[in-house]
Amino acid sequence: MKMLDHDVLATVIAVAETGNMSRAAEAVNRSQSAVSMQIKSLEDALGRQLFVRRPRSIVPTREGEVLLGFARRMLALRDEAWAAVVRPDVTGKVVIGVPDDYASSLLPSVLKKFSASYPKVEIQVMGLPSVALAPLIKNGTVDLVCGTRVKGLSGEFVRHEPMVWAAMANGPRVWEERPVPIAVFLPGSVAREHAILSLERAKIPYRTSYESPSLLGLVSMVEAGLAVAPLARCAVPAQLTVLGRTHGLPDLPPLELILARSTKSKRPPCDFLAEQIMADLQMRA
């Protein structure tokens, strides 16, 4: 049972979420050899293999997934107990702005963990494109913004989020059409700019078949087999497939994910949510 202490469980979670021993080591502030030794010692103690190496990542086995579920619950309970004793009176409201593509993929687990630790803090999420959130952070309408660095929106660097082309695997091979039909966010979107510039540099003719401020709109067009969409990799739904050079499409530069704060956010609830966002998203980078 001593092998299931919180430090070891944190290492198991880090390896599972990063899929890489070196990144996991950075997340738990240990050397890569120490992380590898921890995992091996735990596997020896349990008599079960917890992870299997694949060409580009390390993934949990069935037994690893079982332990991972318990590990997350145990650490969440630890954090909740700690917050209940150390920060029992943290109350208030935090308004956070986040674009659709990040709201659906990156924030749910962060907000769930934060709400468990600070149940008296009310969270309001405002889903808007990063460019539309820029003036709202300046005038204090929102306290925090977790979005893409754009003109007028600056903040603390969180991580680079890869961009990919998304399409329907079993639909029409629209990526082979010329001009290739693309579904993109509205003007001002960095993802849109990256996609168009990459196509122009590769001398690939394109046509903008659909524009939308929402991720759902782009995904709907892709699902209908009417376009391909340049998306943050984290936001690609399971039913879509990722395309790249082998499909005749150019590589896309990554998005710079930042955390911006308004001048009105200098209060404990905002501080603690900002800490949670930075810790979780950097570990999963």
Short mmCIF file of C-alpha atoms in Angstrom, two decimals:
data_model
loop_
_atom_site.label_atom_id
_atom_site.label_comp_id
_atom_site.label_asym_id
_atom_site.label_seq_id
_atom_site.Cartn_x
_atom_site.Cartn_y
_atom_site.Cartn_z
CA MET A 1 0.00 0.00 0.00
CA LYS A 2 2.96 2.32 0.55
CA MET A 3 3.52 2.20 -3.21
CA LEU A 4 0.22 4.03 -3.67
CA ASP A 5 1.29 7.24 -1.98
CA HIS A 6 0.24 10.51 -3.56
CA ASP A 7 3.61 11.26 -5.18
CA VAL A 8 3.56 7.95 -7.03
CA LEU A 9 -0.05 8.44 -8.09
CA ALA A 10 0.80 11.93 -9.36
CA THR A 11 3.55 10.37 -11.47
CA VAL A 12 1.12 7.79 -12.90
CA ILE A 13 -1.26 10.59 -13.90
CA ALA A 14 1.55 12.66 -15.42
CA VAL A 15 2.79 9.77 -17.56
CA ALA A 16 -0.75 8.95 -18.72
CA GLU A 17 -1.63 12.55 -19.58
CA THR A 18 1.62 13.48 -21.31
CA GLY A 19 2.28 10.12 -22.95
CA ASN A 20 5.97 10.82 -22.53
CA MET A 21 8.42 10.07 -19.72
CA SER A 22 10.49 13.24 -20.15
CA ARG A 23 7.43 15.55 -20.13
CA ALA A 24 6.00 13.64 -17.19
CA ALA A 25 9.28 14.15 -15.34
CA GLU A 26 9.04 17.90 -15.93
CA ALA A 27 5.46 17.92 -14.68
CA VAL A 28 6.32 16.26 -11.35
CA ASN A 29 9.73 17.94 -10.97
CA ARG A 30 11.73 14.73 -11.08
CA SER A 31 14.37 13.29 -13.36
CA GLN A 32 13.28 11.00 -16.17
CA SER A 33 15.16 8.11 -14.62
CA ALA A 34 13.39 8.69 -11.29
CA VAL A 35 10.00 8.64 -13.00
CA SER A 36 10.85 5.45 -14.89
CA MET A 37 12.03 3.83 -11.66
CA GLN A 38 8.85 4.87 -9.82
CA ILE A 39 6.65 3.32 -12.50
CA LYS A 40 8.72 0.11 -12.63
CA SER A 41 8.71 -0.24 -8.83
CA LEU A 42 4.95 0.22 -8.77
CA GLU A 43 4.48 -2.34 -11.55
CA ASP A 44 6.70 -4.81 -9.68
CA ALA A 45 4.76 -4.27 -6.45
CA LEU A 46 1.39 -4.74 -8.17
CA GLY A 47 2.55 -7.56 -10.41
CA ARG A 48 0.86 -5.80 -13.34
CA GLN A 49 2.09 -3.81 -16.33
CA LEU A 50 0.62 -0.32 -16.17
CA PHE A 51 1.96 1.24 -19.38
CA VAL A 52 2.94 0.05 -22.83
CA ARG A 53 5.27 1.87 -25.20
CA ARG A 54 4.00 2.73 -28.68
CA PRO A 55 5.99 4.34 -31.52
CA ARG A 56 5.20 7.91 -30.46
CA SER A 57 3.79 7.66 -26.96
CA ILE A 58 3.32 5.68 -23.79
CA VAL A 59 -0.26 4.60 -23.08
CA PRO A 60 -1.90 2.92 -20.08
CA THR A 61 -2.78 -0.77 -20.19
CA ARG A 62 -6.22 -1.92 -19.01
CA GLU A 63 -4.84 -2.26 -15.48
CA GLY A 64 -3.21 1.15 -15.84
CA GLU A 65 -6.54 2.72 -16.76
CA VAL A 66 -8.13 1.20 -13.67
CA LEU A 67 -5.41 2.57 -11.42
CA LEU A 68 -5.54 5.93 -13.22
CA GLY A 69 -9.22 6.35 -12.35
CA PHE A 70 -8.54 5.73 -8.66
CA ALA A 71 -5.44 7.95 -8.72
CA ARG A 72 -7.40 10.92 -10.04
CA ARG A 73 -10.14 10.44 -7.47
CA MET A 74 -7.65 10.07 -4.60
CA LEU A 75 -5.68 13.18 -5.53
CA ALA A 76 -8.88 15.16 -6.13
CA LEU A 77 -10.09 14.17 -2.66
CA ARG A 78 -6.71 15.16 -1.20
CA ASP A 79 -6.90 18.57 -2.86
CA GLU A 80 -10.48 19.06 -1.72
CA ALA A 81 -9.58 18.17 1.87
CA TRP A 82 -6.58 20.50 1.83
CA ALA A 83 -8.61 23.39 0.45
CA ALA A 84 -11.41 22.80 2.96
CA VAL A 85 -8.97 23.25 5.84
CA VAL A 86 -6.47 25.77 4.47
CA ARG A 87 -8.79 27.91 2.32
CA PRO A 88 -12.25 27.27 3.77
CA ASP A 89 -13.57 30.79 3.25
CA VAL A 90 -12.65 31.38 -0.38
CA THR A 91 -15.79 32.76 -1.99
CA GLY A 92 -16.66 35.01 -4.88
CA LYS A 93 -17.15 34.85 -8.62
CA VAL A 94 -14.71 34.39 -11.49
CA VAL A 95 -15.63 35.22 -15.08
CA ILE A 96 -13.39 33.41 -17.54
CA GLY A 97 -13.39 33.91 -21.29
CA VAL A 98 -12.37 31.05 -23.56
CA PRO A 99 -12.82 30.25 -27.29
CA ASP A 100 -15.04 27.32 -28.26
CA ASP A 101 -12.18 25.05 -29.33
CA TYR A 102 -10.49 25.29 -25.93
CA ALA A 103 -13.70 25.38 -23.91
CA SER A 104 -14.76 21.97 -25.19
CA SER A 105 -11.40 20.25 -24.88
CA LEU A 106 -9.08 21.82 -22.32
CA LEU A 107 -11.18 23.53 -19.68
CA PRO A 108 -13.75 20.93 -18.48
CA SER A 109 -11.30 18.90 -16.36
CA VAL A 110 -9.69 22.07 -14.97
CA LEU A 111 -13.00 23.61 -13.92
CA LYS A 112 -14.24 20.32 -12.47
CA LYS A 113 -11.15 20.04 -10.28
CA PHE A 114 -11.32 23.69 -9.25
CA SER A 115 -15.02 23.47 -8.32
CA ALA A 116 -14.34 20.44 -6.14
CA SER A 117 -11.62 22.33 -4.26
CA TYR A 118 -13.49 25.65 -4.05
CA PRO A 119 -17.21 24.87 -4.01
CA LYS A 120 -18.10 28.37 -2.78
CA VAL A 121 -16.62 30.09 -5.83
CA GLU A 122 -19.03 30.75 -8.69
CA ILE A 123 -17.56 30.33 -12.18
CA GLN A 124 -19.03 31.97 -15.25
CA VAL A 125 -17.64 30.95 -18.63
CA MET A 126 -17.92 33.30 -21.60
CA GLY A 127 -17.34 31.52 -24.91
CA LEU A 128 -16.03 33.92 -27.54
CA PRO A 129 -13.16 34.03 -30.05
CA SER A 130 -9.85 35.27 -28.63
CA VAL A 131 -10.01 38.47 -30.69
CA ALA A 132 -13.45 39.27 -29.22
CA LEU A 133 -12.21 38.62 -25.68
CA ALA A 134 -9.32 41.08 -25.99
CA PRO A 135 -11.39 44.23 -25.23
CA LEU A 136 -13.32 42.43 -22.48
CA ILE A 137 -10.15 41.66 -20.53
CA LYS A 138 -9.10 45.31 -20.82
CA ASN A 139 -12.36 46.72 -19.49
CA GLY A 140 -12.69 44.10 -16.77
CA THR A 141 -15.81 42.38 -18.13
CA VAL A 142 -13.93 39.10 -17.77
CA ASP A 143 -11.36 38.30 -15.10
CA LEU A 144 -9.35 35.68 -16.98
CA VAL A 145 -8.94 34.66 -20.61
CA CYS A 146 -7.51 31.32 -21.65
CA GLY A 147 -7.06 31.78 -25.37
CA THR A 148 -4.76 32.25 -28.32
CA ARG A 149 -2.34 35.15 -28.35
CA VAL A 150 -3.75 37.69 -30.80
CA LYS A 151 -3.30 41.40 -31.39
CA GLY A 152 -4.49 43.20 -28.27
CA LEU A 153 -4.48 40.08 -26.10
CA SER A 154 -1.32 39.25 -24.19
CA GLY A 155 -0.66 37.23 -21.09
CA GLU A 156 1.39 34.46 -19.52
CA PHE A 157 2.49 31.73 -21.91
CA VAL A 158 0.82 28.39 -21.17
CA ARG A 159 1.88 26.11 -24.04
CA HIS A 160 1.99 25.67 -27.79
CA GLU A 161 -1.07 23.89 -29.14
CA PRO A 162 -0.47 22.02 -32.43
CA MET A 163 -2.78 22.73 -35.37
CA VAL A 164 -3.99 20.08 -37.81
CA TRP A 165 -6.36 19.65 -40.73
CA ALA A 166 -9.55 17.78 -39.81
CA ALA A 167 -11.79 15.86 -42.22
CA MET A 168 -14.30 13.01 -42.36
CA ALA A 169 -12.39 9.79 -42.85
CA ASN A 170 -15.24 7.97 -44.61
CA GLY A 171 -16.63 10.92 -46.53
CA PRO A 172 -15.73 12.49 -49.87
CA ARG A 173 -12.01 13.14 -50.27
CA VAL A 174 -12.57 16.89 -50.39
CA TRP A 175 -8.93 17.59 -49.51
CA GLU A 176 -7.99 16.39 -52.98
CA GLU A 177 -10.23 18.95 -54.68
CA ARG A 178 -8.70 22.04 -56.25
CA PRO A 179 -9.45 24.55 -55.02
CA VAL A 180 -9.68 22.73 -51.69
CA PRO A 181 -12.79 23.78 -49.70
CA ILE A 182 -11.97 24.97 -46.17
CA ALA A 183 -14.18 25.79 -43.19
CA VAL A 184 -12.59 28.46 -41.02
CA PHE A 185 -13.26 30.80 -38.14
CA LEU A 186 -14.08 34.45 -38.82
CA PRO A 187 -11.43 37.05 -39.80
CA GLY A 188 -9.17 37.86 -36.86
CA SER A 189 -8.72 34.18 -35.99
CA VAL A 190 -5.09 33.10 -35.77
CA ALA A 191 -6.06 29.56 -36.83
CA ARG A 192 -7.67 31.00 -39.97
CA GLU A 193 -4.61 33.14 -40.75
CA HIS A 194 -2.24 30.20 -40.25
CA ALA A 195 -4.29 28.00 -42.58
CA ILE A 196 -4.62 30.50 -45.40
CA LEU A 197 -0.98 31.56 -45.24
CA SER A 198 0.19 27.93 -45.23
CA LEU A 199 -1.95 27.10 -48.27
CA GLU A 200 -0.72 30.17 -50.14
CA ARG A 201 2.93 29.37 -49.37
CA ALA A 202 2.40 25.82 -50.61
CA LYS A 203 0.70 27.24 -53.73
CA ILE A 204 -2.41 25.17 -53.06
CA PRO A 205 -5.58 26.85 -54.39
CA TYR A 206 -8.42 27.03 -51.87
CA ARG A 207 -11.88 28.41 -51.42
CA THR A 208 -13.52 29.46 -48.18
CA SER A 209 -16.68 27.36 -48.22
CA TYR A 210 -17.79 28.23 -44.70
CA GLU A 211 -17.03 30.79 -42.01
CA SER A 212 -18.25 30.59 -38.43
CA PRO A 213 -17.36 31.97 -35.00
CA SER A 214 -18.08 28.57 -33.43
CA LEU A 215 -16.31 25.23 -33.45
CA LEU A 216 -19.63 23.43 -33.85
CA GLY A 217 -20.27 25.21 -37.14
CA LEU A 218 -16.92 24.15 -38.59
CA VAL A 219 -17.30 20.56 -37.38
CA SER A 220 -20.79 20.35 -38.91
CA MET A 221 -19.43 21.30 -42.33
CA VAL A 222 -16.61 18.78 -42.05
CA GLU A 223 -19.00 16.03 -40.93
CA ALA A 224 -21.14 16.76 -43.97
CA GLY A 225 -18.11 16.11 -46.17
CA LEU A 226 -18.18 19.65 -47.56
CA ALA A 227 -14.83 20.96 -46.31
CA VAL A 228 -11.69 20.39 -44.30
CA ALA A 229 -11.04 22.57 -41.25
CA PRO A 230 -7.82 23.81 -39.64
CA LEU A 231 -8.27 23.14 -35.91
CA ALA A 232 -6.30 23.00 -32.71
CA ARG A 233 -5.42 19.34 -32.29
CA CYS A 234 -7.00 19.25 -28.84
CA ALA A 235 -10.34 20.30 -30.35
CA VAL A 236 -10.62 17.64 -33.07
CA PRO A 237 -13.65 15.44 -32.25
CA ALA A 238 -13.19 11.67 -32.20
CA GLN A 239 -15.35 11.18 -35.31
CA LEU A 240 -12.97 13.25 -37.45
CA THR A 241 -9.57 12.24 -38.79
CA VAL A 242 -6.36 14.26 -38.88
CA LEU A 243 -4.74 15.04 -42.23
CA GLY A 244 -1.29 16.30 -43.13
CA ARG A 245 1.45 16.29 -45.76
CA THR A 246 0.71 12.75 -46.89
CA HIS A 247 -2.74 13.98 -47.92
CA GLY A 248 -1.37 16.91 -49.90
CA LEU A 249 -2.00 19.54 -47.23
CA PRO A 250 0.69 21.79 -45.72
CA ASP A 251 1.92 21.68 -42.13
CA LEU A 252 0.34 24.29 -39.87
CA PRO A 253 2.23 26.33 -37.26
CA PRO A 254 1.10 25.87 -33.65
CA LEU A 255 -1.12 28.24 -31.70
CA GLU A 256 0.28 30.05 -28.68
CA LEU A 257 -2.01 29.44 -25.73
CA ILE A 258 -1.88 32.15 -23.05
CA LEU A 259 -3.59 33.10 -19.81
CA ALA A 260 -4.51 36.77 -19.62
CA ARG A 261 -5.77 38.59 -16.51
CA SER A 262 -7.66 41.83 -16.06
CA THR A 263 -6.63 44.44 -13.51
CA LYS A 264 -9.73 43.50 -11.51
CA SER A 265 -8.62 39.88 -11.14
CA LYS A 266 -6.19 40.46 -8.26
CA ARG A 267 -8.20 38.51 -5.72
CA PRO A 268 -7.93 34.97 -4.29
CA PRO A 269 -10.55 33.13 -6.41
CA CYS A 270 -8.93 34.38 -9.62
CA ASP A 271 -5.44 33.62 -8.31
CA PHE A 272 -6.34 30.04 -7.46
CA LEU A 273 -8.13 29.37 -10.76
CA ALA A 274 -5.18 30.83 -12.68
CA GLU A 275 -2.85 28.50 -10.75
CA GLN A 276 -5.05 25.51 -11.59
CA ILE A 277 -5.16 26.36 -15.29
CA MET A 278 -1.40 26.81 -15.55
CA ALA A 279 -0.63 23.62 -13.62
CA ASP A 280 -3.07 21.39 -15.50
CA LEU A 281 -2.57 22.64 -19.04
CA GLN A 282 1.22 22.76 -18.84
CA MET A 283 1.29 19.18 -17.54
CA ARG A 284 -0.87 18.04 -20.46
CA ALA A 285 1.17 19.93 -23.06
#
